[in-house]
mmCIF file of C-alpha atoms in Angstrom:
data_model
loop_
_atom_site.group_PDB
_atom_site.id
_atom_site.type_symbol
_atom_site.label_atom_id
_atom_site.label_comp_id
_atom_site.label_asym_id
_atom_site.label_seq_id
_atom_site.Cartn_x
_atom_site.Cartn_y
_atom_site.Cartn_z
ATOM 1 C CA MET W 1 13.423 -21.575 -28.453
ATOM 2 C CA GLU W 2 15.842 -24.429 -27.851
ATOM 3 C CA ILE W 3 17.123 -25.544 -24.445
ATOM 4 C CA ARG W 4 20.645 -25.457 -25.843
ATOM 5 C CA VAL W 5 20.317 -21.769 -26.742
ATOM 6 C CA LEU W 6 18.914 -20.966 -23.298
ATOM 7 C CA GLU W 7 22.039 -22.555 -21.815
ATOM 8 C CA TYR W 8 24.165 -20.344 -24.087
ATOM 9 C CA PHE W 9 22.227 -17.285 -22.917
ATOM 10 C CA LEU W 10 22.711 -18.197 -19.228
ATOM 11 C CA ALA W 11 26.445 -18.705 -19.774
ATOM 12 C CA VAL W 12 26.796 -15.229 -21.295
ATOM 13 C CA ALA W 13 24.689 -13.710 -18.494
ATOM 14 C CA LYS W 14 26.956 -15.355 -15.923
ATOM 15 C CA GLU W 15 30.290 -14.561 -17.581
ATOM 16 C CA GLN W 16 29.154 -11.065 -18.721
ATOM 17 C CA SER W 17 31.240 -11.668 -21.807
ATOM 18 C CA ILE W 18 30.673 -13.507 -25.093
ATOM 19 C CA SER W 19 34.328 -14.489 -25.319
ATOM 20 C CA GLY W 20 34.326 -15.742 -21.714
ATOM 21 C CA ALA W 21 31.124 -17.725 -22.254
ATOM 22 C CA GLY W 22 32.548 -19.095 -25.505
ATOM 23 C CA GLU W 23 35.520 -20.520 -23.630
ATOM 24 C CA VAL W 24 33.245 -22.184 -21.085
ATOM 25 C CA LEU W 25 30.952 -23.579 -23.791
ATOM 26 C CA HIS W 26 33.807 -24.413 -26.206
ATOM 27 C CA LEU W 27 32.167 -22.302 -28.925
ATOM 28 C CA SER W 28 33.701 -19.663 -31.157
ATOM 29 C CA GLN W 29 32.735 -16.064 -30.491
ATOM 30 C CA PRO W 30 31.077 -15.586 -33.932
ATOM 31 C CA THR W 31 28.974 -18.735 -33.474
ATOM 32 C CA LEU W 32 27.812 -17.705 -30.012
ATOM 33 C CA SER W 33 27.105 -14.123 -31.114
ATOM 34 C CA ARG W 34 24.967 -15.394 -33.999
ATOM 35 C CA GLN W 35 22.959 -17.689 -31.690
ATOM 36 C CA LEU W 36 22.248 -14.812 -29.302
ATOM 37 C CA LYS W 37 21.296 -12.463 -32.148
ATOM 38 C CA ASP W 38 18.891 -15.095 -33.498
ATOM 39 C CA MET W 39 17.333 -15.362 -30.031
ATOM 40 C CA GLU W 40 16.831 -11.604 -29.809
ATOM 41 C CA ASP W 41 15.302 -11.586 -33.309
ATOM 42 C CA GLU W 42 12.973 -14.453 -32.370
ATOM 43 C CA LEU W 43 11.773 -12.671 -29.232
ATOM 44 C CA GLY W 44 11.718 -9.247 -30.809
ATOM 45 C CA LYS W 45 13.505 -7.804 -27.762
ATOM 46 C CA GLN W 46 17.023 -6.662 -26.956
ATOM 47 C CA LEU W 47 18.391 -8.905 -24.202
ATOM 48 C CA PHE W 48 21.910 -7.511 -23.797
ATOM 49 C CA ILE W 49 23.590 -4.129 -23.518
ATOM 50 C CA ARG W 50 26.982 -4.618 -25.075
ATOM 51 C CA GLY W 51 29.606 -2.452 -23.373
ATOM 52 C CA ASN W 52 33.331 -2.097 -24.024
ATOM 53 C CA ARG W 53 34.376 -4.466 -21.241
ATOM 54 C CA ARG W 54 31.305 -6.434 -20.273
ATOM 55 C CA ILE W 55 27.775 -7.322 -21.250
ATOM 56 C CA THR W 56 24.817 -6.491 -19.016
ATOM 57 C CA LEU W 57 21.201 -7.594 -19.239
ATOM 58 C CA THR W 58 18.272 -5.412 -20.209
ATOM 59 C CA ASP W 59 15.046 -5.675 -18.176
ATOM 60 C CA GLU W 60 13.808 -8.262 -20.673
ATOM 61 C CA GLY W 61 17.110 -10.111 -20.345
ATOM 62 C CA ILE W 62 16.782 -10.207 -16.535
ATOM 63 C CA LEU W 63 13.285 -11.692 -16.870
ATOM 64 C CA LEU W 64 14.501 -14.276 -19.388
ATOM 65 C CA ARG W 65 17.400 -15.257 -17.110
ATOM 66 C CA LYS W 66 14.982 -16.009 -14.270
ATOM 67 C CA ARG W 67 12.673 -18.021 -16.519
ATOM 68 C CA ALA W 68 15.565 -19.783 -18.259
ATOM 69 C CA GLU W 69 17.027 -20.914 -14.938
ATOM 70 C CA GLU W 70 13.635 -22.349 -13.954
ATOM 71 C CA ILE W 71 13.236 -24.082 -17.338
ATOM 72 C CA ILE W 72 16.694 -25.658 -17.213
ATOM 73 C CA ASP W 73 16.143 -26.795 -13.614
ATOM 74 C CA LEU W 74 12.811 -28.378 -14.552
ATOM 75 C CA VAL W 75 14.274 -30.096 -17.614
ATOM 76 C CA ARG W 76 17.131 -31.574 -15.588
ATOM 77 C CA LYS W 77 14.760 -32.668 -12.827
ATOM 78 C CA THR W 78 12.461 -34.324 -15.384
ATOM 79 C CA GLU W 79 15.342 -36.066 -17.139
ATOM 80 C CA ASN W 80 16.624 -37.314 -13.789
ATOM 81 C CA ASP W 81 13.215 -38.717 -12.811
ATOM 82 C CA ILE W 82 12.675 -40.467 -16.157
ATOM 83 C CA LYS W 83 16.144 -42.021 -16.334
ATOM 84 C CA LEU W 84 15.874 -43.740 -12.965
ATOM 85 C CA SER W 85 15.840 -47.518 -13.004
ATOM 86 C CA ASP W 86 12.595 -49.236 -12.091
ATOM 87 C CA ASP W 87 14.509 -51.453 -9.698
ATOM 88 C CA VAL W 88 16.488 -48.778 -7.860
ATOM 89 C CA VAL W 89 15.052 -45.967 -5.730
ATOM 90 C CA SER W 90 17.400 -43.057 -6.328
ATOM 91 C CA GLY W 91 17.517 -39.523 -7.672
ATOM 92 C CA THR W 92 17.208 -36.096 -6.111
ATOM 93 C CA ILE W 93 14.343 -34.871 -3.933
ATOM 94 C CA TYR W 94 13.763 -31.116 -4.108
ATOM 95 C CA ILE W 95 12.440 -29.496 -0.931
ATOM 96 C CA GLY W 96 11.790 -25.819 -0.225
ATOM 97 C CA ALA W 97 11.436 -24.192 3.180
ATOM 98 C CA GLY W 98 11.804 -20.937 5.010
ATOM 99 C CA GLU W 99 13.887 -20.606 8.137
ATOM 100 C CA THR W 100 12.318 -22.897 10.704
ATOM 101 C CA ASP W 101 13.428 -25.493 13.221
ATOM 102 C CA ALA W 102 10.922 -27.837 11.544
ATOM 103 C CA VAL W 103 13.590 -28.508 8.912
ATOM 104 C CA ARG W 104 14.883 -30.951 11.536
ATOM 105 C CA LEU W 105 11.914 -33.134 10.619
ATOM 106 C CA ILE W 106 13.163 -33.141 7.034
ATOM 107 C CA ALA W 107 16.664 -34.023 8.216
ATOM 108 C CA GLY W 108 15.386 -36.773 10.522
ATOM 109 C CA THR W 109 13.370 -38.329 7.717
ATOM 110 C CA ALA W 110 16.303 -38.119 5.306
ATOM 111 C CA LYS W 111 18.569 -39.848 7.810
ATOM 112 C CA LYS W 112 16.187 -42.799 8.182
ATOM 113 C CA LEU W 113 15.589 -43.024 4.453
ATOM 114 C CA GLN W 114 19.328 -42.938 3.800
ATOM 115 C CA LYS W 115 19.851 -46.279 5.528
ATOM 116 C CA GLU W 116 17.530 -48.121 3.159
ATOM 117 C CA TYR W 117 17.884 -45.971 0.049
ATOM 118 C CA PRO W 118 21.429 -44.536 0.062
ATOM 119 C CA MET W 119 21.241 -43.399 -3.574
ATOM 120 C CA ILE W 120 18.655 -40.711 -2.830
ATOM 121 C CA GLN W 121 20.045 -37.166 -2.716
ATOM 122 C CA TYR W 122 18.453 -33.936 -1.468
ATOM 123 C CA ASN W 123 18.340 -30.408 -2.804
ATOM 124 C CA ILE W 124 17.161 -27.924 -0.160
ATOM 125 C CA PHE W 125 15.921 -24.572 -1.462
ATOM 126 C CA SER W 126 15.824 -21.815 1.169
ATOM 127 C CA GLY W 127 13.341 -19.029 0.555
ATOM 128 C CA ASP W 128 10.333 -17.262 1.979
ATOM 129 C CA ALA W 129 6.757 -18.459 1.454
ATOM 130 C CA PRO W 130 6.124 -16.711 -1.912
ATOM 131 C CA ASP W 131 9.378 -18.091 -3.339
ATOM 132 C CA VAL W 132 8.664 -21.656 -2.172
ATOM 133 C CA ALA W 133 5.014 -21.570 -3.296
ATOM 134 C CA GLU W 134 5.979 -20.298 -6.754
ATOM 135 C CA ARG W 135 8.602 -22.997 -7.252
ATOM 136 C CA LEU W 136 6.135 -25.655 -6.080
ATOM 137 C CA SER W 137 3.538 -24.413 -8.562
ATOM 138 C CA ARG W 138 6.090 -24.516 -11.385
ATOM 139 C CA GLY W 139 7.096 -28.078 -10.562
ATOM 140 C CA LEU W 140 10.621 -27.106 -9.523
ATOM 141 C CA LEU W 141 10.144 -28.526 -6.014
ATOM 142 C CA ASP W 142 8.709 -31.838 -4.857
ATOM 143 C CA PHE W 143 7.772 -30.624 -1.376
ATOM 144 C CA GLY W 144 7.741 -27.476 0.706
ATOM 145 C CA ILE W 145 7.107 -26.201 4.214
ATOM 146 C CA LEU W 146 4.760 -23.209 4.287
ATOM 147 C CA PHE W 147 3.545 -21.132 7.223
ATOM 148 C CA ASP W 148 -0.050 -20.116 7.866
ATOM 149 C CA PRO W 149 -1.814 -18.164 6.521
ATOM 150 C CA ILE W 150 -1.398 -19.768 3.092
ATOM 151 C CA ASP W 151 -3.754 -20.611 0.237
ATOM 152 C CA LEU W 152 -3.673 -24.416 0.131
ATOM 153 C CA SER W 153 -6.111 -24.817 -2.780
ATOM 154 C CA LYS W 154 -3.310 -25.754 -5.211
ATOM 155 C CA PHE W 155 -1.598 -28.174 -2.861
ATOM 156 C CA GLU W 156 -1.938 -31.468 -1.096
ATOM 157 C CA HIS W 157 -0.825 -30.925 2.468
ATOM 158 C CA ILE W 158 -0.192 -32.332 5.921
ATOM 159 C CA LYS W 159 -0.350 -30.097 8.966
ATOM 160 C CA ILE W 160 2.936 -30.266 10.850
ATOM 161 C CA PRO W 161 2.161 -31.031 14.525
ATOM 162 C CA VAL W 162 4.888 -28.762 15.889
ATOM 163 C CA LYS W 163 4.901 -24.976 16.041
ATOM 164 C CA ASP W 164 7.553 -22.288 16.042
ATOM 165 C CA THR W 165 7.515 -19.557 18.682
ATOM 166 C CA TRP W 166 7.723 -15.864 17.852
ATOM 167 C CA GLY W 167 9.968 -13.661 19.913
ATOM 168 C CA VAL W 168 12.601 -10.944 19.852
ATOM 169 C CA LEU W 169 16.297 -11.410 19.156
ATOM 170 C CA MET W 170 18.363 -8.778 20.977
ATOM 171 C CA ARG W 171 21.733 -8.075 22.520
ATOM 172 C CA LYS W 172 22.213 -9.389 26.054
ATOM 173 C CA ASP W 173 23.048 -5.864 27.201
ATOM 174 C CA SER W 174 19.766 -4.445 25.839
ATOM 175 C CA PRO W 175 17.256 -3.060 28.369
ATOM 176 C CA LEU W 176 14.597 -5.547 27.243
ATOM 177 C CA ALA W 177 16.942 -8.477 27.914
ATOM 178 C CA GLU W 178 16.073 -8.190 31.603
ATOM 179 C CA LYS W 179 12.488 -9.243 30.848
ATOM 180 C CA GLU W 180 11.352 -12.885 30.561
ATOM 181 C CA ASN W 181 8.732 -12.036 27.932
ATOM 182 C CA ILE W 182 8.183 -9.145 25.543
ATOM 183 C CA THR W 183 4.800 -7.384 25.378
ATOM 184 C CA PRO W 184 3.539 -5.165 22.528
ATOM 185 C CA PRO W 185 4.151 -1.823 24.323
ATOM 186 C CA ASP W 186 7.789 -2.868 24.874
ATOM 187 C CA LEU W 187 8.362 -2.556 21.118
ATOM 188 C CA TRP W 188 6.310 0.471 20.163
ATOM 189 C CA ASP W 189 9.236 2.886 20.527
ATOM 190 C CA LYS W 190 12.097 0.510 19.653
ATOM 191 C CA PRO W 191 13.996 0.226 16.345
ATOM 192 C CA LEU W 192 12.717 -3.012 14.806
ATOM 193 C CA ILE W 193 14.092 -5.458 12.249
ATOM 194 C CA VAL W 194 11.282 -7.520 10.691
ATOM 195 C CA SER W 195 10.847 -10.119 7.974
ATOM 196 C CA ARG W 196 10.049 -8.679 4.566
ATOM 197 C CA GLN W 197 6.891 -10.855 4.526
ATOM 198 C CA GLN W 198 5.260 -9.000 7.402
ATOM 199 C CA ASN W 199 2.315 -6.803 6.499
ATOM 200 C CA GLU W 200 -0.631 -5.145 8.175
ATOM 201 C CA THR W 201 -2.751 -8.329 8.033
ATOM 202 C CA SER W 202 -0.179 -10.725 9.480
ATOM 203 C CA ALA W 203 -0.571 -12.385 12.880
ATOM 204 C CA LEU W 204 2.486 -10.485 14.104
ATOM 205 C CA SER W 205 0.930 -7.159 13.131
ATOM 206 C CA GLU W 206 -2.255 -8.099 14.987
ATOM 207 C CA TRP W 207 -0.215 -9.081 18.032
ATOM 208 C CA ILE W 208 1.756 -5.845 18.183
ATOM 209 C CA GLY W 209 -1.471 -3.841 18.014
ATOM 210 C CA ARG W 210 -0.233 -1.086 15.733
ATOM 211 C CA PRO W 211 0.307 -0.755 11.969
ATOM 212 C CA PHE W 212 3.888 -1.494 10.961
ATOM 213 C CA LYS W 213 4.022 1.851 9.152
ATOM 214 C CA SER W 214 3.589 3.597 12.509
ATOM 215 C CA LEU W 215 6.481 1.692 14.097
ATOM 216 C CA ASP W 216 10.210 2.356 13.840
ATOM 217 C CA VAL W 217 11.055 -0.392 11.326
ATOM 218 C CA THR W 218 14.778 0.156 10.843
ATOM 219 C CA ALA W 219 15.358 -2.781 8.496
ATOM 220 C CA THR W 220 13.734 -5.801 6.890
ATOM 221 C CA TYR W 221 15.331 -9.185 6.264
ATOM 222 C CA ASN W 222 14.958 -12.311 4.191
ATOM 223 C CA LEU W 223 17.431 -14.458 6.132
ATOM 224 C CA VAL W 224 17.411 -14.218 9.917
ATOM 225 C CA TYR W 225 21.154 -14.844 10.096
ATOM 226 C CA ASN W 226 21.700 -11.512 8.339
ATOM 227 C CA ALA W 227 19.232 -9.901 10.751
ATOM 228 C CA SER W 228 21.190 -11.334 13.686
ATOM 229 C CA LEU W 229 24.339 -9.555 12.493
ATOM 230 C CA MET W 230 22.459 -6.270 12.459
ATOM 231 C CA VAL W 231 21.177 -6.963 15.971
ATOM 232 C CA ASP W 232 24.703 -7.769 17.108
ATOM 233 C CA GLU W 233 25.868 -4.390 15.765
ATOM 234 C CA GLY W 234 23.147 -2.637 17.761
ATOM 235 C CA ILE W 235 20.933 -1.648 14.822
ATOM 236 C CA GLY W 236 17.713 -2.825 16.470
ATOM 237 C CA TYR W 237 15.551 -5.659 17.785
ATOM 238 C CA ALA W 238 14.695 -8.487 15.393
ATOM 239 C CA LEU W 239 11.244 -10.066 15.451
ATOM 240 C CA CYS W 240 11.821 -13.679 14.459
ATOM 241 C CA LEU W 241 11.196 -17.327 15.285
ATOM 242 C CA ASP W 242 12.980 -19.219 18.040
ATOM 243 C CA LYS W 243 15.816 -21.760 17.634
ATOM 244 C CA LEU W 244 17.203 -20.233 14.446
ATOM 245 C CA ILE W 245 20.137 -18.365 15.974
ATOM 246 C CA ASN W 246 22.474 -19.847 18.576
ATOM 247 C CA VAL W 247 22.249 -17.602 21.635
ATOM 248 C CA SER W 248 24.132 -19.868 24.025
ATOM 249 C CA GLY W 249 27.661 -19.632 25.370
ATOM 250 C CA LYS W 250 29.641 -16.563 24.382
ATOM 251 C CA SER W 251 27.018 -15.179 22.027
ATOM 252 C CA ASN W 252 26.219 -11.496 22.489
ATOM 253 C CA LEU W 253 22.578 -12.229 21.725
ATOM 254 C CA CYS W 254 19.542 -13.577 23.543
ATOM 255 C CA PHE W 255 15.968 -14.476 22.574
ATOM 256 C CA ARG W 256 12.847 -13.509 24.505
ATOM 257 C CA PRO W 257 9.399 -14.921 23.597
ATOM 258 C CA LEU W 258 6.408 -12.697 23.020
ATOM 259 C CA PHE W 259 3.565 -12.366 25.507
ATOM 260 C CA PRO W 260 0.761 -13.064 24.850
ATOM 261 C CA HIS W 261 2.466 -16.030 23.218
ATOM 262 C CA LEU W 262 2.380 -16.161 19.433
ATOM 263 C CA GLU W 263 3.099 -19.368 17.520
ATOM 264 C CA ALA W 264 3.534 -20.096 13.820
ATOM 265 C CA GLU W 265 1.739 -23.096 12.325
ATOM 266 C CA MET W 266 3.114 -24.913 9.295
ATOM 267 C CA HIS W 267 2.073 -27.305 6.540
ATOM 268 C CA PHE W 268 4.097 -29.822 4.557
ATOM 269 C CA VAL W 269 2.826 -29.383 0.999
ATOM 270 C CA TRP W 270 3.219 -30.705 -2.529
ATOM 271 C CA LYS W 271 1.564 -29.706 -5.795
ATOM 272 C CA ARG W 272 -1.875 -31.187 -6.362
ATOM 273 C CA TYR W 273 -1.992 -33.847 -9.117
ATOM 274 C CA GLN W 274 1.800 -33.910 -9.324
ATOM 275 C CA ILE W 275 3.322 -37.281 -10.162
ATOM 276 C CA LEU W 276 6.046 -37.918 -7.608
ATOM 277 C CA SER W 277 9.237 -39.812 -8.347
ATOM 278 C CA LYS W 278 9.808 -43.102 -6.532
ATOM 279 C CA GLY W 279 12.258 -41.381 -4.204
ATOM 280 C CA ALA W 280 9.771 -38.606 -3.425
ATOM 281 C CA GLU W 281 7.036 -41.167 -2.763
ATOM 282 C CA LYS W 282 9.301 -42.960 -0.288
ATOM 283 C CA PHE W 283 10.186 -39.666 1.383
ATOM 284 C CA LEU W 284 6.512 -38.784 1.803
ATOM 285 C CA GLU W 285 5.856 -42.219 3.304
ATOM 286 C CA TYR W 286 8.707 -41.907 5.799
ATOM 287 C CA PHE W 287 7.898 -38.277 6.612
ATOM 288 C CA THR W 288 4.289 -39.157 7.415
ATOM 289 C CA GLU W 289 5.551 -41.813 9.841
ATOM 290 C CA GLU W 290 7.976 -39.308 11.390
ATOM 291 C CA LEU W 291 5.131 -36.902 12.145
ATOM 292 C CA LYS W 292 3.215 -39.543 14.089
ATOM 293 C CA LYS W 293 5.750 -39.189 16.919
ATOM 294 C CA TYR W 294 4.466 -35.682 17.626
ATOM 295 C CA ARG W 295 0.749 -36.458 17.762
#
């Protein structure tokens, strides 16, 4: 399967039309149709459902789109790393992280590195721990920030010497807003909005003292900003980390830490045995120095 044909496939998946993709790719419709048919014959699977007005993907087509995007990203990243001059530190550094104030450490390092190596660029991938870990394992990211508990056997890692604080995001007119800290019983009968990563073995589940399935979990979230909008509309109380949503000034929201206090520990990781680009090596050097301020 050729990279070129994968790019054709992704164009059709995006445009949902062979004619539309042909215009983008500057290919005739018959030529593009033949390439896609050859791909389906090679794989022995139907990838498209051809409707009157648009084309949709089969389940196999959806899987191929995900894999094709990863393959193209990896090819472009590899080409970029190989083409770099030996005398110039440049290129793109790919970093993945969930929502955490520790991303400021990434930003601080990038700012210092920018002064000496202005040709380095950054691609920040936002996702939860499984997403970041998978992309690290596939070589699509140079570095990532992962929260405990995490299997570090595949990664080199540095423990980040700062921690995030768990708490509850709520409206300022909520009854619990009058409290300085939130205890487990405070939440047992409240509508909750929790991260989709939470499960019965997580530290948060242990803290709350009851199985999540026995609680009133109204919604789950991947991005806390979306959860904050639901809180603002009065849907429930969001269990999240501090410093991710601005609760100052005219905001309708406030944040209250948990008690007993619960903190999230993090690691800065990269794939074991991975050969880093010159830019990534410099970033790791500067980032290690940045962390020394907090020890």
